[in-house]
Coordinates of C-alpha atoms in Angstrom, one line a residue:
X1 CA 89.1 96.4 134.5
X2 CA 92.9 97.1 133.7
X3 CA 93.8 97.4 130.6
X4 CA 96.9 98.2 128.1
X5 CA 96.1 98.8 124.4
X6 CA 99.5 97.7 122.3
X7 CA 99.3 99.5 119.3
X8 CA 101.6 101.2 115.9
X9 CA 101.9 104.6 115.4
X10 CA 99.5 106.7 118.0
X11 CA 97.0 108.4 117.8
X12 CA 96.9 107.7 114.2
X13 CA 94.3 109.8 112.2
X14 CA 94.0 106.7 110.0
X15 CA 93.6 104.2 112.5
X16 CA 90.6 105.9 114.7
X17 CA 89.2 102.6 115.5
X18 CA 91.9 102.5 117.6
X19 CA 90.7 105.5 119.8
X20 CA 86.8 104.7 119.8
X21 CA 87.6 101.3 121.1
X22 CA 89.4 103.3 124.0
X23 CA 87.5 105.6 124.9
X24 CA 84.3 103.6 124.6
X25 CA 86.0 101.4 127.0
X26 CA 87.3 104.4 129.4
X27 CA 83.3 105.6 129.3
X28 CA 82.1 102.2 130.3
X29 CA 84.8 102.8 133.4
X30 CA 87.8 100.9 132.2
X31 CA 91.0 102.1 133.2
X32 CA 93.3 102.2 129.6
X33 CA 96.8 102.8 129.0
X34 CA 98.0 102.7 125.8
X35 CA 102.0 101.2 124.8
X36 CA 102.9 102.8 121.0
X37 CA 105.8 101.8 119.4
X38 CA 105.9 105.4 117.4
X39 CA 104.0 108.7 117.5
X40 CA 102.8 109.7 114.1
X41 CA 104.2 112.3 112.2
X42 CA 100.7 113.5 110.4
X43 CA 100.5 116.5 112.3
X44 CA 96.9 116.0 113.0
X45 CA 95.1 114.3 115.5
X46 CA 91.5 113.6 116.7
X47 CA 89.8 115.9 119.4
X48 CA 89.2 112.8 121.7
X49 CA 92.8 112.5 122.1
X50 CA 92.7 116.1 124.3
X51 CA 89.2 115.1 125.6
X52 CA 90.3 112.2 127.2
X53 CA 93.9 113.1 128.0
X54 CA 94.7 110.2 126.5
X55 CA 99.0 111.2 125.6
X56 CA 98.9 111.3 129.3
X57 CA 98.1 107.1 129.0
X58 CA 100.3 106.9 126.4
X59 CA 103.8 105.3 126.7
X60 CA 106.5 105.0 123.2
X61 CA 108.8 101.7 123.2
X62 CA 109.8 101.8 119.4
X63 CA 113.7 101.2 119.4
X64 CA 115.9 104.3 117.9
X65 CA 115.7 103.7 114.2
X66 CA 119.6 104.2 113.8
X67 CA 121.3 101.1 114.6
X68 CA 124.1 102.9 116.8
X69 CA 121.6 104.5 118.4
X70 CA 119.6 101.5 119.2
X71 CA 122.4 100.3 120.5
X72 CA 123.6 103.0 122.6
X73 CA 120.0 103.0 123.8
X74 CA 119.4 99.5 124.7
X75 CA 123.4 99.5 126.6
X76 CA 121.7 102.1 128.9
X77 CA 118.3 100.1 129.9
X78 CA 121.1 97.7 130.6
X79 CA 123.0 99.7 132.9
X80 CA 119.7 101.1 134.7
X81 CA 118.1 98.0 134.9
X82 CA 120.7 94.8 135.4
X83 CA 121.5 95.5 139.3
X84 CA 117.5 95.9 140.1
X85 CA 116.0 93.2 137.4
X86 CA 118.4 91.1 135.5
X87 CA 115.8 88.4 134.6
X88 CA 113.9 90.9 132.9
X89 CA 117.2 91.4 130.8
X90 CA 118.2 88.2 130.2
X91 CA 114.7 87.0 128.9
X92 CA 114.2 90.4 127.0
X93 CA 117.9 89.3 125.3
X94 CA 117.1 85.8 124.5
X95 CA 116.0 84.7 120.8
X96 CA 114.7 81.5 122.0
X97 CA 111.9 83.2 123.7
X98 CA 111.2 86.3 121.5
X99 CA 112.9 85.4 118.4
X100 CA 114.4 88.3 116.0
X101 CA 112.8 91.0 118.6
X102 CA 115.3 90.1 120.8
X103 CA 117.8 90.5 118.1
X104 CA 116.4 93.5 117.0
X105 CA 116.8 94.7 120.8
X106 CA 112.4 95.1 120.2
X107 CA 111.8 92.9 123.2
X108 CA 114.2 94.8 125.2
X109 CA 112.9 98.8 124.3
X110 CA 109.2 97.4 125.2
X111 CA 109.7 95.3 128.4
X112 CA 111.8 98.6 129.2
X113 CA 108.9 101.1 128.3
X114 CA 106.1 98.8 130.2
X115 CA 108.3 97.8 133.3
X116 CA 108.2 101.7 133.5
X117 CA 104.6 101.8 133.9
X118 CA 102.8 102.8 136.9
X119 CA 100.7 99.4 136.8
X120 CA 101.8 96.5 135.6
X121 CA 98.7 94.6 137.1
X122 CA 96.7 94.5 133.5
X123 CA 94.2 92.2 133.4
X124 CA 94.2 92.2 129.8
X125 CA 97.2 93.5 127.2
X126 CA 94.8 93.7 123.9
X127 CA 97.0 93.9 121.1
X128 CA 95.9 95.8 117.7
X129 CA 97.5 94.2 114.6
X130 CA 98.6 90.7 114.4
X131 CA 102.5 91.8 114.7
X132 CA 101.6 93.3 118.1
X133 CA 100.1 90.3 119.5
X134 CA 103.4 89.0 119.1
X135 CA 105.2 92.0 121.3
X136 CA 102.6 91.0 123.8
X137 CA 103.0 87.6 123.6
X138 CA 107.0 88.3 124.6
X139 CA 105.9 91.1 127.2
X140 CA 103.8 89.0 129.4
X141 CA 106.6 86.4 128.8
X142 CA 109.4 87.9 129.9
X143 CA 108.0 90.4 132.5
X144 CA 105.9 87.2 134.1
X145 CA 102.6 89.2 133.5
X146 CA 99.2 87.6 134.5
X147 CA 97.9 89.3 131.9
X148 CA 95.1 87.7 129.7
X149 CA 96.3 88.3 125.7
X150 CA 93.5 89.6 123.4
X151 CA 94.9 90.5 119.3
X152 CA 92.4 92.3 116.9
X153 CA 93.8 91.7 113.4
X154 CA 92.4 94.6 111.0
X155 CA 93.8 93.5 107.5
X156 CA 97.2 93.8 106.3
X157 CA 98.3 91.6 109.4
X158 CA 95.8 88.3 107.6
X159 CA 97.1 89.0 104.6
X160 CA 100.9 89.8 104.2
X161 CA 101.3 87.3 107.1
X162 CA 99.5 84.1 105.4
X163 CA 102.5 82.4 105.4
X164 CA 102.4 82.0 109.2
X165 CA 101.1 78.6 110.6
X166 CA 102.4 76.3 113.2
X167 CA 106.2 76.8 112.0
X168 CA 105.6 80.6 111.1
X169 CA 105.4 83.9 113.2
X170 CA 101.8 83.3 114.3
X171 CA 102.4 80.0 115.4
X172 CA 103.4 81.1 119.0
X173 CA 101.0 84.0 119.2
X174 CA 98.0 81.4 118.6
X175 CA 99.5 78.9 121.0
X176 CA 99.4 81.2 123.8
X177 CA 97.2 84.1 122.8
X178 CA 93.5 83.5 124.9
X179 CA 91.4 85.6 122.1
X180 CA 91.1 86.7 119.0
X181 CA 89.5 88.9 117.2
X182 CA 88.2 89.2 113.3
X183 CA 86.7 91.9 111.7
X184 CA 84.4 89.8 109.0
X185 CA 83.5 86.4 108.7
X186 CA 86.1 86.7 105.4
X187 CA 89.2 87.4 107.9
X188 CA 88.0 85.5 110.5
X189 CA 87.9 82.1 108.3
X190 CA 91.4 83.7 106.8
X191 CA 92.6 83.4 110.3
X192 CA 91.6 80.3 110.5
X193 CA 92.4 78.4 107.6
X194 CA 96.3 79.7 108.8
X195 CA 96.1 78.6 112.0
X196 CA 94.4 80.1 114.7
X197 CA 92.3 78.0 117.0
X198 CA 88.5 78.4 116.0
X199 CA 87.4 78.4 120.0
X200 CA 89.0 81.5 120.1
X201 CA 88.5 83.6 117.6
X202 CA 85.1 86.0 117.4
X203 CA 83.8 88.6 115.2
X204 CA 84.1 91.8 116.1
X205 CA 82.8 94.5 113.1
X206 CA 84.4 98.1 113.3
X207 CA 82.2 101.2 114.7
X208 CA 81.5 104.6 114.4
X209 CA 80.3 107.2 116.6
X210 CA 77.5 107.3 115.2
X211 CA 76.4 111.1 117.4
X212 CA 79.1 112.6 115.6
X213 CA 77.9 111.3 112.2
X214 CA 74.9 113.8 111.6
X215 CA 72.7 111.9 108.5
X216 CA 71.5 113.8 105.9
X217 CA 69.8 112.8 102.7
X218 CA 71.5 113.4 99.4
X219 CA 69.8 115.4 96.4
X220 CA 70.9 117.2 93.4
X221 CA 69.6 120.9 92.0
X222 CA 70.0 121.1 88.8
X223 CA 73.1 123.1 87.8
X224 CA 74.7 122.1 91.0
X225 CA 78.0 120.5 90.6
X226 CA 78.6 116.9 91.8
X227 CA 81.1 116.4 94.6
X228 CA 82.4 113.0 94.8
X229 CA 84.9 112.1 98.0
X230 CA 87.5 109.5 98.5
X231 CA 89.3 109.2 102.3
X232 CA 92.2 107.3 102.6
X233 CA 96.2 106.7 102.6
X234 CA 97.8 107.3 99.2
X235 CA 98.5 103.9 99.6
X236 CA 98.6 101.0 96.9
X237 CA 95.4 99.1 98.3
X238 CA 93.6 101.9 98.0
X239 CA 92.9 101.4 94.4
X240 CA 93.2 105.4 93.5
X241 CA 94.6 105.2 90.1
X242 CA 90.9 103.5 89.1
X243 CA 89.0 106.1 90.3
X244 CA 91.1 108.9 89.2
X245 CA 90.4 107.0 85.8
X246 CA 87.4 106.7 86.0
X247 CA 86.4 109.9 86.8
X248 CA 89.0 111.2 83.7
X249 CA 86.3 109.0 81.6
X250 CA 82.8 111.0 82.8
X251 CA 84.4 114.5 82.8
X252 CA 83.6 114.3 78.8
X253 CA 79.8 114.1 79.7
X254 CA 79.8 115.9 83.2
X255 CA 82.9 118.7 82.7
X256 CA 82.1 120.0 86.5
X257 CA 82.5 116.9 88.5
X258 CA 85.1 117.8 91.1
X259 CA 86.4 114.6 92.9
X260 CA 88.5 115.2 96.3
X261 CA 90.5 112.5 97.6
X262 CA 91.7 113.1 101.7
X263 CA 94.7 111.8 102.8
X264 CA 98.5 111.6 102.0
X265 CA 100.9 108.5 101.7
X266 CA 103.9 107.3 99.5
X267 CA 101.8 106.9 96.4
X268 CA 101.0 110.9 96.2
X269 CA 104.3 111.9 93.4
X270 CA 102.5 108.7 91.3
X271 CA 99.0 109.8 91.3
X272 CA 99.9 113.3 91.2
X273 CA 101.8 112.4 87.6
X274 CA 98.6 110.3 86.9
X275 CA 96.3 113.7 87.5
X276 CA 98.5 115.3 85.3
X277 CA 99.0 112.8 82.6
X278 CA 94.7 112.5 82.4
X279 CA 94.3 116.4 82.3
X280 CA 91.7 116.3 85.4
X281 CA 94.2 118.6 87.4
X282 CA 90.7 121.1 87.3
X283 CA 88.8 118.4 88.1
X284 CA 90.6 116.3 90.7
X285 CA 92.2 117.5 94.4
X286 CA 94.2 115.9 96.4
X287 CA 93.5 117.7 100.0
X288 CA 96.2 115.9 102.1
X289 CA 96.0 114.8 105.5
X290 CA 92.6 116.6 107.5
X291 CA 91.8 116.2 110.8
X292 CA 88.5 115.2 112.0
X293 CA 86.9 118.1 112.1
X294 CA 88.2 118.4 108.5
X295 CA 87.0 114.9 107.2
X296 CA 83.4 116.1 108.5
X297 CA 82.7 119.2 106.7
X298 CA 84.2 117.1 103.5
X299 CA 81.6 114.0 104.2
X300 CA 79.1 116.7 104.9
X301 CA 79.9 118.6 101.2
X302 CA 79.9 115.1 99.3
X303 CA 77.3 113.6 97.0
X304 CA 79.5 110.3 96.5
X305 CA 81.8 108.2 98.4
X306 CA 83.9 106.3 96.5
X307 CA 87.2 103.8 98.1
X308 CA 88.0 101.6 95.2
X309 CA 90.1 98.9 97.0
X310 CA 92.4 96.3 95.8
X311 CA 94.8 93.7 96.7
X312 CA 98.3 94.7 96.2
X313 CA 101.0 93.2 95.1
X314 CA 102.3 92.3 97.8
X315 CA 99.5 90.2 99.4
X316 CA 97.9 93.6 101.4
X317 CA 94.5 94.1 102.1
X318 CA 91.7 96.0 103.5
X319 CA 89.8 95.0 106.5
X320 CA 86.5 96.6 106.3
X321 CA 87.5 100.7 106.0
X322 CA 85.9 102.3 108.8
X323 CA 85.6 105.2 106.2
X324 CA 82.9 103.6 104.4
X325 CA 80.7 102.7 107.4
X326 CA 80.9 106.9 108.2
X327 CA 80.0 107.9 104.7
X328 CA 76.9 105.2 104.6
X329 CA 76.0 106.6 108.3
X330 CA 76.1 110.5 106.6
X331 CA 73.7 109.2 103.8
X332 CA 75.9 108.9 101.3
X333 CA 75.9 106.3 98.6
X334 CA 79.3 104.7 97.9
X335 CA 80.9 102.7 94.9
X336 CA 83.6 100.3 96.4
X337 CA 84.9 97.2 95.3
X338 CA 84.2 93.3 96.1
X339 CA 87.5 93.0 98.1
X340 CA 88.0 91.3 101.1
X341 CA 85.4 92.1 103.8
X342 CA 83.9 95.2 102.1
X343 CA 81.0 93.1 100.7
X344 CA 80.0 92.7 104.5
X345 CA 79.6 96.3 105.4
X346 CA 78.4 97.7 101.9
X347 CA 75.3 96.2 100.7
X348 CA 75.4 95.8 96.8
X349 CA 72.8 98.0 95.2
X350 CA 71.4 99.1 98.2
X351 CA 73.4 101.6 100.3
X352 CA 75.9 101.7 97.2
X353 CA 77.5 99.5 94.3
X354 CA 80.5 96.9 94.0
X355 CA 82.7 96.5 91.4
X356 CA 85.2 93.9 90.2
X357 CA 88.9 95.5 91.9
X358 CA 91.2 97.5 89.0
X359 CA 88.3 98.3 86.9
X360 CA 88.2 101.7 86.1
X361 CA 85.3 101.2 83.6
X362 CA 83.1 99.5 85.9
X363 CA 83.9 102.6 88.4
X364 CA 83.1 105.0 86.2
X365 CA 79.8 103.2 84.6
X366 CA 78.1 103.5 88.1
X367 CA 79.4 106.8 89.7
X368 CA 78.1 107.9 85.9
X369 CA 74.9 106.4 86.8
X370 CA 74.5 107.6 90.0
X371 CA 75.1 110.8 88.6
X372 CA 72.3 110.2 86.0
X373 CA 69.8 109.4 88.7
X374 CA 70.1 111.7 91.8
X375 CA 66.5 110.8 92.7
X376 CA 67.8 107.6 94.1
X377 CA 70.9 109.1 96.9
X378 CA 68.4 109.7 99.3
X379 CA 67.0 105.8 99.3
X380 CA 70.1 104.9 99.1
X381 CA 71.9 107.2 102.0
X382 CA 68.7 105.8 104.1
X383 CA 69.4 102.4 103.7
X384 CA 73.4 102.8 104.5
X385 CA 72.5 104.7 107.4
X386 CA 69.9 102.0 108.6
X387 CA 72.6 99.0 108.0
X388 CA 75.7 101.3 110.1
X389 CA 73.0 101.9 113.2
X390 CA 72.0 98.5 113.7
X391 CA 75.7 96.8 112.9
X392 CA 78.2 99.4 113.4
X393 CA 77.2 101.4 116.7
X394 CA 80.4 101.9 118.5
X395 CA 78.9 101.8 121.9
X396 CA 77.3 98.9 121.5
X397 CA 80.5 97.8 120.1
X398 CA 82.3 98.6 123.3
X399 CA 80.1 96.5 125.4
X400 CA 80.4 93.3 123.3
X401 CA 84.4 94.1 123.7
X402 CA 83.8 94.4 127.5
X403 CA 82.3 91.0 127.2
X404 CA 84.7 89.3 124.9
X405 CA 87.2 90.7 127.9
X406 CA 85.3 89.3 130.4
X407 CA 84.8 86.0 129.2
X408 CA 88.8 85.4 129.5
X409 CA 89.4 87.3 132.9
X410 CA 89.0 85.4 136.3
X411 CA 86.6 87.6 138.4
X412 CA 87.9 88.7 141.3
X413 CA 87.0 87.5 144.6
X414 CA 85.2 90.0 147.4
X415 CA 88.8 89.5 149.1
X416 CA 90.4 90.3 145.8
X417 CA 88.3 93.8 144.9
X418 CA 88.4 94.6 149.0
X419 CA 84.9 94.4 149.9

């Protein structure tokens, strides 16, 4: 099967969902391209990306950012392209069909990008984010693709977006789109309740590679020092401020606990103050952005995993983090928070604890009584690594995608595959 991945910034190190779902699908056979509307600027990528040449299936469309430049851009697909396929133009141009894309000459930089493709015979364009289902939705549009339309919504995209029903953004993408894809029952009923058409939509849980997730049960010397780990954006969903709290509230009664938070974002100057303001600058490390190889020798040095997520204010929210199905698969117990679908993957006083969102005092009463009761990491590692193998295996993952592929693709003739 053909198939183009339209994504955001790629290969994102935060967004390596993204990349298992392709190269589980390029293992099972699958021939993937992938359409980006940036490259990243994190400096860091994932070894998979060289294993599986996979910049060499990549394509950019993401208009200049500088309006003059956008425009001097898009005047130039216009001279290379009008003579040889004006229609393609003229739709890519027209708001009735694409809306502010057009205006935004976004219609025009993608149709450009994947008219420039090698293949344009895809039997599926699966978009990744609900925003990109709507770039699809345009594509096969305006460059009259038989493409069958498959959108994965991750988050964000069913929350900032609930405004969109019939008369809203979404309205057109559920019309037309032939699947859709949730990532809990939570978003899938979101999705729903705004809109999208209920014979459609399946659930689909994250996975993780589980081979490269080595387990090992958790246990405390005494006099060791306890490691707790956070991975994530500095971002405001993350919730960091309540564990930074929360850990400035134990470090009376345990003065070594060193808590490492991966990742960088536009909230770092704020929590950085925050560090500083709570005198846990000894006691709390902001690494920055690590690549894979970097997140596993963190994972691997942790006792804890802690992601306390929250709604922002601006309506954003989590999907289920892929971050806390890897810790639970490494054995390690994590403290999270009952927001959105997290209450799916993390099971409540089993493989970790939940806590009300913005409570720093809740955080900090259970990471202080985890770190009162080692003897119980181990049972509780086990049981998160139990819950990722039989839910979260990202090849058995890939085949259920292969199905959910399968079940909106014609299949092809023996005249049609040349037998």
């Amino acid at each position: 099967m053909k198939v183009a991945f339209i994504v955001d910034r790629f290969p994102a190190v935060s967004e390596t969902f993204i990349l298992d779902q392709l190269t589980g699908l390029i293992r099972r056979g699958h021939d993937v391209d992938v359409f980006a509307r940036y490259a990243p600027d994190e400096g860091v990528t994932h070894p998979d990306v060289e294993k599986y040449d996979i910049l060499a299936r990549t394509s950019y469309f993401g208009p200049p950012l500088a309006w003059t430049t956008r425009i001097a851009s898009a005047l130039a697909i216009i001279a290379r392209r009008l003579a040889s396929d004006p229609r393609m133009i003229g739709r890519a141009l027209d708001p009735r069909r694409s809306g502010r894309d057009a205006l935004s000459l976004w219609t025009l930089h993608a149709a450009s990008s994947f008219a420039r493709s090698a293949s344009r015979d895809y039997d599926v364009l699966h978009c990744h984010f609900g925003p990109n289902g709507l770039i699809g939705s345009s594509l096969r549009d305006v460059l009259d693709l038989p493409s069958k339309l498959v959108t994965s919504f991750y988050g964000f995209d069913a929350s900032l977006h609930l405004w969109a029903r019939d008369d809203g953004p979404y309205g057109r993408l559920f019309a037309e789109g032939d699947r859709f894809i949730a990532l809990s029952d939570h978003m899938q009923a979101r999705l729903t309740d705004i809109g999208c058409p209920t014979d459609r939509i399946e659930k689909l849980p994250l996975g993780v590679a589980l081979n490269e997730l080595p387990f090992r049960a958790r246990s405390a010397a005494e006099g060791d020092r306890a490691v707790i780990l956070t991975v994530a954006r500095l971002v405001e969903k993350k919730g960091l401020e309540y564990s930074i709290q929360a850990i400035a509230a134990l470090v009376e009664r345990y003065p070594d606990i060193v808590y490492r938070i991966a990742g960088d974002g536009p909230s770092r100057d704020k929590l950085e103050r925050l560090i500083r303001e709570l005198d846990v600058s000894q006691n709390v490390q902001l690494l920055g952005w690590l690549d894979r190889q970097g997140i596993r020798r963190q994972l691997d040095e942790a006792d804890l995993f802690v992601l306390p997520s929250v709604t922002a204010k601006d309506g954003d929210e989590e999907g289920t983090p892929t971050v806390l199905l890897e810790a639970q698969a490494v054995g390690l117990p994590v403290i999270s928070t009952a927001h959105s679908g997290i209450p799916e993957i993390v099971e409540d006083g089993r493989s970790g604890f939940l806590v009300p969102e913005r409570d720093a005092a809740a955080l900090a009463e259970r990471i202080g009584q985890l770190l009162e009761h080692p003897e119980t990491w181990a049972e509780m590692g086990r049981a998160g690594r139990t819950a990722v193998e039989a839910r979260h295996d990202t090849d058995r993952l890939s085949e259920r995608l292969e199905r959910i592929y399968e079940s909106v693709v014609p299949r092809k003739s023996d005249t049609e595959r040349g037998t």
